[in-house]
Coordinates of C-alpha atoms in Angstrom, one line a residue:
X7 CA 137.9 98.0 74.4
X8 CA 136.2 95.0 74.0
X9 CA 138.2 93.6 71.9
X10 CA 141.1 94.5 74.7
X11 CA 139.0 93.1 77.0
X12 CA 138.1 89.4 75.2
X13 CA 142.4 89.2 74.3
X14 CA 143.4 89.8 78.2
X15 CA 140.4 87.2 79.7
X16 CA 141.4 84.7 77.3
X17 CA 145.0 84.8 77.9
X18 CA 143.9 83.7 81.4
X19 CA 142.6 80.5 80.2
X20 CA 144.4 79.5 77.1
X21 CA 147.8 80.4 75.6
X22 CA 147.6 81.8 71.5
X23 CA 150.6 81.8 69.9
X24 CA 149.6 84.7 67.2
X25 CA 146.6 86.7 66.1
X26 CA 144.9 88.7 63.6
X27 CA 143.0 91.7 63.9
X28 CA 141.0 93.7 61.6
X29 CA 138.9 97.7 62.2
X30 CA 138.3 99.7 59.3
X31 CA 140.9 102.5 60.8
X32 CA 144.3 101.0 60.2
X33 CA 145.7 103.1 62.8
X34 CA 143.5 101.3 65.3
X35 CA 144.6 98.4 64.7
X36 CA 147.9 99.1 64.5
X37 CA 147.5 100.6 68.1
X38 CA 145.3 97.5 69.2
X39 CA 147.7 94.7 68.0
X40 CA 151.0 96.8 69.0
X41 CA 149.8 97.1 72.7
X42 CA 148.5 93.7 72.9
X43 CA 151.2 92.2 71.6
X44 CA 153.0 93.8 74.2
X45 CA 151.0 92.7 76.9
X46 CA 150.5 89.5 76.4
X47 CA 153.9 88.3 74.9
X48 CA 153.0 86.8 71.4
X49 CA 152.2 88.6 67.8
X50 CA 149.3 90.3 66.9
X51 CA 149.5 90.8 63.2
X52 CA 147.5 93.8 61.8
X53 CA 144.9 92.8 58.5
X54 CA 143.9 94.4 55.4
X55 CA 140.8 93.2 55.5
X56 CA 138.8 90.9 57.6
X57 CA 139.1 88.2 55.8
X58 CA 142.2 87.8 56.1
X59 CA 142.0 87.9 59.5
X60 CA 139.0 84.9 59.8
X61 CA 140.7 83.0 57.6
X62 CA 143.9 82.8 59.2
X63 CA 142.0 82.0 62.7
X64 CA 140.4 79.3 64.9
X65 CA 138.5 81.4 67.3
X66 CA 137.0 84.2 65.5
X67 CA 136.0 87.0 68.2
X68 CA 133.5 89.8 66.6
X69 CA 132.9 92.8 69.0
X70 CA 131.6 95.8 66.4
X71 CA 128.9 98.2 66.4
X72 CA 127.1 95.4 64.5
X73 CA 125.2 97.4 62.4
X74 CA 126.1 94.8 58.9
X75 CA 127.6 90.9 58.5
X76 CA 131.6 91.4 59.1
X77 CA 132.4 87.7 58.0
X78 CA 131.5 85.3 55.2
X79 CA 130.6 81.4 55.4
X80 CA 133.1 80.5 53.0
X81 CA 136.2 82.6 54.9
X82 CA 135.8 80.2 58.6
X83 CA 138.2 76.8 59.0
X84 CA 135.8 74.3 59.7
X85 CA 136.5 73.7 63.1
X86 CA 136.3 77.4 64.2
X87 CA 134.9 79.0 67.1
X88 CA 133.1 82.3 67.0
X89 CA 132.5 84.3 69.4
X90 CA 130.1 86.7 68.8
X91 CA 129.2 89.9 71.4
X92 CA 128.3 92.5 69.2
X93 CA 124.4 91.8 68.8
X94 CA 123.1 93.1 72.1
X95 CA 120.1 94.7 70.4
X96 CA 117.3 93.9 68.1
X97 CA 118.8 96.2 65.5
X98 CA 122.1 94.0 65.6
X99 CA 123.4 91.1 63.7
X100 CA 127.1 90.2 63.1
X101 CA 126.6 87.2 61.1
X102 CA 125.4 85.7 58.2
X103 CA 122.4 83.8 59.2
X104 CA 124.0 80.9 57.1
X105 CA 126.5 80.7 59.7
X106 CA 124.5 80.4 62.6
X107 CA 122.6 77.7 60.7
X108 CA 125.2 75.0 60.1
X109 CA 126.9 75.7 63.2
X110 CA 126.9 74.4 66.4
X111 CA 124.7 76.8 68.2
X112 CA 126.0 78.1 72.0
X113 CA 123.8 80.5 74.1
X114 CA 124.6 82.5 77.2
X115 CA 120.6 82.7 77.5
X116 CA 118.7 81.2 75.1
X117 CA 115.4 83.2 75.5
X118 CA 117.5 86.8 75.7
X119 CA 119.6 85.7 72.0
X120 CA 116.5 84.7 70.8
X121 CA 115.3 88.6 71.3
X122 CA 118.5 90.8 70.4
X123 CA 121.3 88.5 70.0
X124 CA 122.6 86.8 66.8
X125 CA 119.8 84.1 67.5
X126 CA 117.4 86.5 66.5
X127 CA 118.6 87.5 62.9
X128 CA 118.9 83.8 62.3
X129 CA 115.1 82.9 63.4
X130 CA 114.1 85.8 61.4
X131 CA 115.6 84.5 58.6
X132 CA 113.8 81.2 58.9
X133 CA 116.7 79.3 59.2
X134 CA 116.5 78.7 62.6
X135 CA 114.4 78.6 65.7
X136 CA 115.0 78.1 69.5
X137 CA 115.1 74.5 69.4
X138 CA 117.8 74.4 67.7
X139 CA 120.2 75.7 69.8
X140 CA 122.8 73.0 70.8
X141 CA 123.3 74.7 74.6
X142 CA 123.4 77.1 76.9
X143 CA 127.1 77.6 77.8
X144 CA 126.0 76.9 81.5
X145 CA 125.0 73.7 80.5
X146 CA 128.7 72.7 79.1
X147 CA 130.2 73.9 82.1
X148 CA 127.8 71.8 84.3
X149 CA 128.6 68.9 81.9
X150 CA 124.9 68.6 81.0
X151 CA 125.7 69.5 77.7
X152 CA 128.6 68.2 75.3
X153 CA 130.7 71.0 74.2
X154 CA 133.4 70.4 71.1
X155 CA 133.1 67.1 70.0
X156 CA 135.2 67.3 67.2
X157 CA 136.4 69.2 64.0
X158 CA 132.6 71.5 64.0
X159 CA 132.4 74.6 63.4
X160 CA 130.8 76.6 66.9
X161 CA 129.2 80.1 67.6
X162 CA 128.7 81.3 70.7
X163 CA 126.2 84.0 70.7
X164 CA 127.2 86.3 73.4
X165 CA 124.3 88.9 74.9
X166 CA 125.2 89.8 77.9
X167 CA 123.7 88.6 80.9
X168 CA 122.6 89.4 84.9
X169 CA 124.7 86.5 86.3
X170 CA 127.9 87.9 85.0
X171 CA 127.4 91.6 86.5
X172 CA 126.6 89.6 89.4
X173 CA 129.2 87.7 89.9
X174 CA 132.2 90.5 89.2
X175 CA 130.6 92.5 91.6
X176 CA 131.0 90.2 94.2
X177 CA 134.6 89.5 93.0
X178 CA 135.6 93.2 93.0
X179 CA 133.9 93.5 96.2
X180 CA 136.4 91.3 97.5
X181 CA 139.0 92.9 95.8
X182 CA 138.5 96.3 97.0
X183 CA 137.9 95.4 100.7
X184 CA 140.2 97.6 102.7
X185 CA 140.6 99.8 99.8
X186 CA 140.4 103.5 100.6
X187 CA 138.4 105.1 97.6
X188 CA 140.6 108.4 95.6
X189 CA 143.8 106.8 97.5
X190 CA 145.0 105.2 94.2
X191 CA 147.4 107.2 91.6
X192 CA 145.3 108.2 88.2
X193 CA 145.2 105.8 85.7
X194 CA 144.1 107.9 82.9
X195 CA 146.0 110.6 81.2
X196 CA 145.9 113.9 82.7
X197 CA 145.9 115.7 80.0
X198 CA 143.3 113.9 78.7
X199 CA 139.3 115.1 79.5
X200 CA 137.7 112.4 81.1
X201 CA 134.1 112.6 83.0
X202 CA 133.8 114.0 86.6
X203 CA 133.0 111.0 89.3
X204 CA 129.3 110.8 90.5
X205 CA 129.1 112.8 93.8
X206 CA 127.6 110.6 96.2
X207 CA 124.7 112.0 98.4
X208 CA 123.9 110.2 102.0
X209 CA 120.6 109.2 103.6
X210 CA 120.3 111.9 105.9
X211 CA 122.2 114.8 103.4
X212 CA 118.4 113.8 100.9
X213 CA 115.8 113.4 103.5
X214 CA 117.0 116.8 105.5
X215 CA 116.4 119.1 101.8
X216 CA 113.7 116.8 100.0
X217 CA 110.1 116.3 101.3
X218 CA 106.5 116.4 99.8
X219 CA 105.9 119.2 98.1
X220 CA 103.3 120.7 95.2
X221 CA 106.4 121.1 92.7
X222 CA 107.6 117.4 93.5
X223 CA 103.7 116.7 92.8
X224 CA 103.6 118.1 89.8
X225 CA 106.9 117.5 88.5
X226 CA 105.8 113.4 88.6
X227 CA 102.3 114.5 87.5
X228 CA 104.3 115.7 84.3
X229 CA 106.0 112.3 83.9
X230 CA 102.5 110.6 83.7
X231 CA 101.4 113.4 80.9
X232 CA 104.9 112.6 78.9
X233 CA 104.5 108.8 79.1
X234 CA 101.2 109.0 77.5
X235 CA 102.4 111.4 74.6
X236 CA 105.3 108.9 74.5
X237 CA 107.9 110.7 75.3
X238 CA 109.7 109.1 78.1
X239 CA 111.8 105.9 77.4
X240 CA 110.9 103.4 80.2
X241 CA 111.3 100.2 80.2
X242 CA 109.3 97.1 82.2
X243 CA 111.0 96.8 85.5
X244 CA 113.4 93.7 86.0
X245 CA 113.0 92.2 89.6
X246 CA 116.0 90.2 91.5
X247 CA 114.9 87.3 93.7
X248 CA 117.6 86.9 96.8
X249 CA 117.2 83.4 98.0
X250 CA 117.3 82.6 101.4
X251 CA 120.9 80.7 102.5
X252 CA 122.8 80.8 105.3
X253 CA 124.9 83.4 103.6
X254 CA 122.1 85.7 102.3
X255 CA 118.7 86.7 102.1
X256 CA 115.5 86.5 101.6
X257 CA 115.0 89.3 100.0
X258 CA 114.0 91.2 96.6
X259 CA 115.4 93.5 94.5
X260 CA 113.2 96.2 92.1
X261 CA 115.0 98.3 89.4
X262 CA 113.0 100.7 87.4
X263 CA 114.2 103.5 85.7
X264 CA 113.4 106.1 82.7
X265 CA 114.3 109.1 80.6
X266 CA 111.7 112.0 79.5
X267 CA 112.5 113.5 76.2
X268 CA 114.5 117.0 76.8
X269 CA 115.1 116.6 80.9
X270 CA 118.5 117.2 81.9
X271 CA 119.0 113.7 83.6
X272 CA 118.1 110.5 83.7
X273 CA 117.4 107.9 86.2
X274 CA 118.2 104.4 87.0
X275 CA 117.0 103.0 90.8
X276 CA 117.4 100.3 93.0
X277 CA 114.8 99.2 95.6
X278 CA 116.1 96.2 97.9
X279 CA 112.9 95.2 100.0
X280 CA 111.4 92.5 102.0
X281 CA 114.9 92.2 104.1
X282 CA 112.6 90.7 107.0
X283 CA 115.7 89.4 108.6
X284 CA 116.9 92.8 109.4
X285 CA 114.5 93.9 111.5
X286 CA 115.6 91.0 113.9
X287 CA 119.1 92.7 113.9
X288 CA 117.5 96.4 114.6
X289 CA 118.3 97.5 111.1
X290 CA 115.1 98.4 108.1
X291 CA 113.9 95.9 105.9
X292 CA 114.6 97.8 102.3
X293 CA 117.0 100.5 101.4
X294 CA 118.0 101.4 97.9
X295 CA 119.8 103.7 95.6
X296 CA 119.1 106.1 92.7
X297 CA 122.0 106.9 90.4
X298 CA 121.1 110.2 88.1
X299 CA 123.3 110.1 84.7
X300 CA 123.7 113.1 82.8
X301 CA 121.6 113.3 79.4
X302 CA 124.3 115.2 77.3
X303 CA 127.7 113.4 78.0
X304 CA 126.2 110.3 79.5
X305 CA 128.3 110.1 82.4
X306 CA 126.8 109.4 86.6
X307 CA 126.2 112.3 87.7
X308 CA 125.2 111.6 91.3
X309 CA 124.4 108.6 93.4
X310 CA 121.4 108.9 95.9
X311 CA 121.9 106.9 99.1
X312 CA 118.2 107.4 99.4
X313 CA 117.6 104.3 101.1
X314 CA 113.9 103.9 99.5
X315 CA 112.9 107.4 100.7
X316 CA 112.5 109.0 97.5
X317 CA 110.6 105.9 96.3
X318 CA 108.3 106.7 99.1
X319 CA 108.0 110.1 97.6
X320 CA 107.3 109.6 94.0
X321 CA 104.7 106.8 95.5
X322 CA 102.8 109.6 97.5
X323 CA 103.3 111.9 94.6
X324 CA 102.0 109.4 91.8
X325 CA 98.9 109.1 94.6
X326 CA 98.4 112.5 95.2
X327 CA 98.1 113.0 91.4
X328 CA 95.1 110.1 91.3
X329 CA 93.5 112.1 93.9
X330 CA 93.7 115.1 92.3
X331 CA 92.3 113.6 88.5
X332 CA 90.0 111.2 89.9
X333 CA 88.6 111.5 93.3
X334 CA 85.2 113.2 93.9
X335 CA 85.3 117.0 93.8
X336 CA 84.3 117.2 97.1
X337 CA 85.8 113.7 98.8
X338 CA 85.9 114.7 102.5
X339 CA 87.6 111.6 104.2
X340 CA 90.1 109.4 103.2
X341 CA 91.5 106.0 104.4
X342 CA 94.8 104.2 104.5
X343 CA 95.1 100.7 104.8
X344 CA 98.5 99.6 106.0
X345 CA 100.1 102.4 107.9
X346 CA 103.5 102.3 107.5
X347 CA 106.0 104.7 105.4
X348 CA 104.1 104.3 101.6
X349 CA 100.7 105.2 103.8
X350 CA 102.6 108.5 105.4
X351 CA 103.8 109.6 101.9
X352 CA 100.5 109.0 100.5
X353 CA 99.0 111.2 102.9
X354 CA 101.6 114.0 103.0
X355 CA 101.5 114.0 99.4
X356 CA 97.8 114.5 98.8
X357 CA 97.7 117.4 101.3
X358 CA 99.6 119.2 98.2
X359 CA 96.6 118.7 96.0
X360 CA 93.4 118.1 98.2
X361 CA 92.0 119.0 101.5
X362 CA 90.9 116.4 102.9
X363 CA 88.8 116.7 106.3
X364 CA 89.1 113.3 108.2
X365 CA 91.1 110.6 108.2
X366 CA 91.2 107.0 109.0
X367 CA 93.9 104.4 109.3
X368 CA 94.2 100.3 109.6
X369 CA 96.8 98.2 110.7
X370 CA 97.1 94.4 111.5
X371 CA 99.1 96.1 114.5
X372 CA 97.0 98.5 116.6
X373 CA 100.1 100.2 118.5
X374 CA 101.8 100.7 114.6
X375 CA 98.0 102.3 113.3
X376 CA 97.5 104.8 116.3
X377 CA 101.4 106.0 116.0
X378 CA 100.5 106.7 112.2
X379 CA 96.8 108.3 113.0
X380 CA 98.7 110.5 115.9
X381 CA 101.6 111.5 113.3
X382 CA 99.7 112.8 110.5
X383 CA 97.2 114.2 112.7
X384 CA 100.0 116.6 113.9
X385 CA 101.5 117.1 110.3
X386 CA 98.6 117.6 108.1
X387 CA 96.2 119.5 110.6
X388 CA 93.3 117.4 110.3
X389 CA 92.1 114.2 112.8
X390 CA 92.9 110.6 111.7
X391 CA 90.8 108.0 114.0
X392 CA 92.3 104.4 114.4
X393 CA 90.0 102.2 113.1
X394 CA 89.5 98.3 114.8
X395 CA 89.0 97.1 111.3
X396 CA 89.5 97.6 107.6
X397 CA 86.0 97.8 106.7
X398 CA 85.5 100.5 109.3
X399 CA 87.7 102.6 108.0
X400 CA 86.6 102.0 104.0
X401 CA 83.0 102.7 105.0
X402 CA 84.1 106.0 106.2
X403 CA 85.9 107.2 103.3
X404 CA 85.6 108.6 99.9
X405 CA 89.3 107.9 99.1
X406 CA 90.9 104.8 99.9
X407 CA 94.5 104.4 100.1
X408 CA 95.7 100.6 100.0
X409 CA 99.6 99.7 100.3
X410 CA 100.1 96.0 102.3
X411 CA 102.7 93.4 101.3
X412 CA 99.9 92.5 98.7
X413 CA 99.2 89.1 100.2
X414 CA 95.5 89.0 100.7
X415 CA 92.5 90.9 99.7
X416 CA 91.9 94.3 102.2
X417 CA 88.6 95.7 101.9
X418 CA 85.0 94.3 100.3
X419 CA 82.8 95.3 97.6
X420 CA 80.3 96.0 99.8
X421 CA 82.2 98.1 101.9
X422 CA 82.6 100.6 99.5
X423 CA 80.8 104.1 99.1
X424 CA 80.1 103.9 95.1
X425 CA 81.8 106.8 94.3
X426 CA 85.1 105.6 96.1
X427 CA 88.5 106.0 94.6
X428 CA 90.8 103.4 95.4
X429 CA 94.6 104.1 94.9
X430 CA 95.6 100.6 95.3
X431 CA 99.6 100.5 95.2
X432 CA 100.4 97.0 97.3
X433 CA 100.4 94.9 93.8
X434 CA 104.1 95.1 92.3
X435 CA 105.2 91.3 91.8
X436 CA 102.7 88.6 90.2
X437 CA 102.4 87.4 94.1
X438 CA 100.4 90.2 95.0
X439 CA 96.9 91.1 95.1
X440 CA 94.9 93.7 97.4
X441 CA 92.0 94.3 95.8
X442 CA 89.1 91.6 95.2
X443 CA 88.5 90.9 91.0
X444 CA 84.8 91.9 91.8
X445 CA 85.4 95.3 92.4
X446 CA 88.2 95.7 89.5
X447 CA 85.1 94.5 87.5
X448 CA 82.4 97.1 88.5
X449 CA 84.9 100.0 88.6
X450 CA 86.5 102.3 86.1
X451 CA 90.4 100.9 86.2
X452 CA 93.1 103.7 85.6
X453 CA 97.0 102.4 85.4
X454 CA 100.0 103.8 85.5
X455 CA 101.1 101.4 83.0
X456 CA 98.6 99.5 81.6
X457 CA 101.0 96.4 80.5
X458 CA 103.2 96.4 83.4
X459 CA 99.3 96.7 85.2
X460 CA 98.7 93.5 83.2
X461 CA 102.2 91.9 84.7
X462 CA 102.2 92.9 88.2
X463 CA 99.3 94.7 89.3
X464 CA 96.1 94.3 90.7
X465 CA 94.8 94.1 86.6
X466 CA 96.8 90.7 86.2
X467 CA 94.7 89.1 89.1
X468 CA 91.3 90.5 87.5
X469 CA 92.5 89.3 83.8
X470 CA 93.9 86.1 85.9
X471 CA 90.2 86.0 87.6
X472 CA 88.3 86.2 84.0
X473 CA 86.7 89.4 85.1
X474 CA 88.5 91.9 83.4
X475 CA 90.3 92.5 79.9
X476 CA 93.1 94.3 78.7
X477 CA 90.6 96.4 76.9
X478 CA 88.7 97.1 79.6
X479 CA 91.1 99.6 81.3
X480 CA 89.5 102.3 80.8
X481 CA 92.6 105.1 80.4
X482 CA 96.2 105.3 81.5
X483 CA 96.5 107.9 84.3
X484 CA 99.0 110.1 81.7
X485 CA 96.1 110.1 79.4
X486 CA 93.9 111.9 81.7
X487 CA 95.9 113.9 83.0
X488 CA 96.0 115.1 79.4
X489 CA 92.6 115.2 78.4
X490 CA 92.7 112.6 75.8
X491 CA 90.5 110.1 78.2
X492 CA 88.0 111.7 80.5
X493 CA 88.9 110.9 84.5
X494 CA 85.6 110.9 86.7
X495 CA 82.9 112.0 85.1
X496 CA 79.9 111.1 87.8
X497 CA 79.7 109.5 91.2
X498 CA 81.3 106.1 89.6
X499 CA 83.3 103.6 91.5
X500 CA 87.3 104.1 90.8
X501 CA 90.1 101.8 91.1
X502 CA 94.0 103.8 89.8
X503 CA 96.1 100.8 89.8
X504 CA 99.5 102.1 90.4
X505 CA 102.8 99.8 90.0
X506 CA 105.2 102.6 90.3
X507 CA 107.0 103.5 86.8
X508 CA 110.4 104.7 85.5
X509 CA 108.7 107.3 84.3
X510 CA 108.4 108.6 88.4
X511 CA 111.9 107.9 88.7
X512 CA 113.2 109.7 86.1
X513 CA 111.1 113.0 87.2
X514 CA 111.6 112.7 91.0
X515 CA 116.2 112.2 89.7
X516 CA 115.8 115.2 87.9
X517 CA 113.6 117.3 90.7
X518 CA 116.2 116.1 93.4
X519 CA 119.0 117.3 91.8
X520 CA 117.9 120.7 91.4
X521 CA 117.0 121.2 95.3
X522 CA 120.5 119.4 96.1
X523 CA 122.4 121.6 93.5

C-alpha cells in the first residue's frame, strides 16, 4: 500500500512514462503494476528481481519491511533518486551504508533519521555522521538549501514525521466539512472481513458510569507494579506547542500512552490544555480524547470523548496510591494547593485508600478555594477549612497535595511537618516547577518515572538546581508498591514526584471499557 500510495502522490507532481516494480511474490506485483498501470495511464512492468528494476530506474522508491539491504551500489544510474521509507525503526535499514555515503544525503528530520531512519545504519557504520547530511528537504523547498544540481546521485531518507500528520488532517478536515459520517457507499469488499469502526463514547455518556472508585485505584496501582517489573511498553510523552496567531492558540497538546503485557487493550490519549482563550468565550480551557485499540487484532476499539476527565481520574488515582505506600500510618489532615479539578480527584481518590480527618484547601482565588472546601466537605464527609494562605494550610497537614500551572514555588521548607508527604503533580513541561530544590534535597524522592522525572518534573529543577542526582531518587513508586524498595520506613520527609505515565493510561482504557461494556 505504500508503494500504491508513493505511485498515486507522485503522479500528482510529475508525469513517468514507465516503471518497474519488484516483491518477492510475483503475484503481487503482477497485481500492483496491473492496477497501477491502470490508474495512472502508463506501464508498469513487473521484475524478476530487483535489480532489474533499480537498474532500469531514475527514482528508486524502497517501501519494505526493511529487515535486510534490497539494492546494491553498483545496480543505481548515477543520477538517481532514492527514496527510501522503509526504515522507521532502529531495527531497520534499506540500504547499503555505501550508498548513503557517496550520495547526496536528504532528511525529512535530521535528528529523527539519525535515530531509526536509514541515517542511522549509515553512522553506525562509521561512514557517516550528522554533519553530513546535505539537507533537510524543508530547507530545499524554502530554497535555503540547493537540491539537484546536477547528474548526483540523491537519497532521501524518509522517517515519517509530526508535520505531515498535521498538515493532512487539516486538509481532510476541509475535505470532510459538510460530510455526514456512514452516508458514503462501502468502499471495501463485502465479502471481505474487515475490522468493526471504534464506537465513539461522549463526555457525558463517560462521566455519568465512571467515577473514583477502589477498583479504578487499584487497577492504576497495578500499572505502577507492572512498569517496575517491566512489563508495560510506554513510551516518554511527546508534547505539541500551539502558537498563538490570529487563527489559533495558545495552547498545548500532551499525548501519552502505554500497553501492559496481557491486558486486553491499549491506550493512546490526548490532553489539549492551557486553552486560556476559551474561558473568555465561556467554554473550558483543556478537553481531550482517549482512543482504546484492541490488543489482539489491532484495530480502535473505542474513542473516549472524555474531555480530560479520565486524566483527572488516573491523576487522583496515581495520588491515592502515594498516599496509600507512603504517607504516615496515621496522617490525619491533608492539604491541597490549587483547588480546581486535579485537587477534587485527588481528594475523592484518596478517600478510596485513606481516611483522612480534616482538610485544607488554597487558592490564589478565595471564592474558587471555599466552593472546593464546601464540595468535598459534602462528598467525602469530613470538614475542609479555606485557608488565607499556603503556608497555613501546609502547616496543618501531614499530606500535601500540590497541582498549580507549575509556575512558581507553593509552599516552604520550613513549613513542613517532617514527616510530610508531598504528592507534587503541577510539574509536566520543563517550564514547571512547584516545589523549592531545598526540600527535593532533604526528602526521600519517589517518581513515577524516574527519567521522564528527570525531563519534566519537579527532579529536573533539583538536578537543574545541583541539589539532587539521578541517583539520588530513592525508588520508583512501581518499585514499592512491589516491595523491591522499601516506601516510608520512619517519620521522614516525602516528596512522590508524579508526571502522569502511559502506564495510567493504559490501565484507566482498559478499566473504562469494562464499566462501559
Amino acid at each position: 500500500v505504500i508503494a500504491e500510495a508513493m505511485a498515486r502522490a507522485s503522479a500528482t507532481v510529475h508525469g513517468f512514462e514507465e516503471a518497474f516494480a519488484f516483491a518477492r511474490s510475483p503475484q503481487k506485483s503482477s497485481t500492483f503494476c496491473k492496477k497501477m498501470s491502470k490508474e495512472l495511464g502508463y506501464p508498469f512492468y513487473a521484475c524478476a528481481t530487483a535489480e532489474d528494476a533499480v537498474r532500469n530506474a531514475d527514482v528508486v522508491f524502497t517501501q519494505t519491511p526493511g529487515g535486510e539491504w534490497v539494492l546494491d551500489e553498483e545496480w543505481l544510474r548515477p543520477h538517481a533518486t532514492i527514496i527510501a521509507s522503509g526504515s522507521d525503526q532502529p531495527t531497520k535499514n534499506e540500504l547499503p551504508p555505501s550508498v548513503m555515503a557517496k550520495a547526496k544525503f536528504v532528511t525529512d528530520i535530521t535528528a529523527q533519521c539519525s535515530r531509526v531512519g536509514e541515517l542511522r545504519s549509515a553512522i553506525e557504520a562509521g561512514l557517516m555522521t550528522a554533519d553530513d547530511v546535505h539537507a533537510e528537504i524543508g530547507q530545499i523547498i524554502n530554497g535555503e538549501k540547493p537540491g539537484r544540481v546536477g547528474n548526483e546521485l540523491i537519497v532521501c531518507d524518509l522517517t515519517g514525521t509530526g508535520a505531515q500528520d498535521a498538515a493532512i488532517g487539516s486538509y481532510v478536515m476541509k475535505v470532510l466539512d459538510g460530510v455526514v459520517p456512514g452516508a458514503m457507499p462501502p468502499v471495501f469488499d463485502a465479502n471481505k472481513p474487515r475490522l468493526p469502526a471504534p464506537k465513539l463514547y461522549d463526555y457525558d455518556t463517560i462521566k455519568s458510569s465512571v467515577a473514583p472508585s477502589r477498583e479504578l485505584t487499584e487497577s492504576v496501582e497495578d500499572a505502577f507494579s507492572q512498569l517496575a517489573n517491566g512489563r508495560v511498553d510506554v513510551p516518554l510523552p511527546m508534547h505539541i506547542g500551539i502558537a498563538e496567531t490570529p487563527e489559533a492558540g495558545p495552547g498545548d497538546c500532551h499525548i501519552k500512552g502505554g500497553y501492559i503485557e496481557g491486558a486486553p487493550t491499549w491506550t493512546v490519549k490526548l490532553a489539549n490544555v492551557s486553552f486560556y482563550n476559551n474561558v473568555k468565550k465561556g467554554l473550558p480551557a483543556g478537553s481531550g480524547v482517549f482512543v482504546v485499540c484492541d490488543a489482539t487484532n489491532g484495530g480502535p476499539k473505542a474513542v473516549l470523548h472524555e474531555n480530560r476527565y479520565l486524566t483527572d481520574l488516573r491523576t487522583g488515582a496515581a495520588g491515592a496510591v502515594a498516599v496509600k505506600h507512603l504517607a504516615i500510618k496515621d496522617a490525619k489532615s491533608v492539604a491541597f494547593i490549587g483547588t480546581g479539578v486535579i485537587a477534587e480527584a485527588m481528594a475523592r481518590s484518596s478517600a478510596t485508600v485513606h481516611g483522612f480527618e480534616q482538610g485544607y484547601g488554597y487558592s490564589r482565588d478565595m471564592t474558587k478555594n471555599s466552593a472546593f472546601c464546601d464540595k468535598m466537605s459534602a462528598e467525602l464527609g469530613y470538614a475542609f477549612t479555606p485557608c488565607s494562605s499556603a503556608e497555613e494550610a501546609v502547616r496543618n497537614a501531614d499530606v500535601v497535595f500540590t497541582q498549580t500551572p507549575g509556575g512558581e514555588w507553593v509552599l516552604d521548607l520550613k513549613w513542613l511537618k517532617p514527616h510530610a508527604l508531598i504528592v507534587a503533580s503541577g510539574s509536566d513541561q520543563p517550564t514547571k516547577n512547584e516545589i523549592p530544590p531545598a526540600v527535593m534535597k532533604k526528602a526521600r524522592v519517589v517518581t513515577d518515572i524516574t527519567a521522564q522525572c528527570l525531563r519534566v518534573g519537579e527532579l529536573r529543577s533539583a538536578v537543574a538546581a545541583g541539589v539532587m542526582k539521578e541517583t539520588d531518587v530513592h525508588a520508583q513508586l512501581g518499585e514499592v508498591i512491589n516491595g523491591t524498595k522499601k516506601g516510608r520506613t520512619g517519620k521522614e520527609l516525602i516528596v512522590c514526584d508524579l508526571t502522569g505515565t502511559g502506564a495510567q493510561d493504559a490501565a484507566i482504557g482498559s478499566y473504562v471499557m469494562k464499566v462501559l461494556d
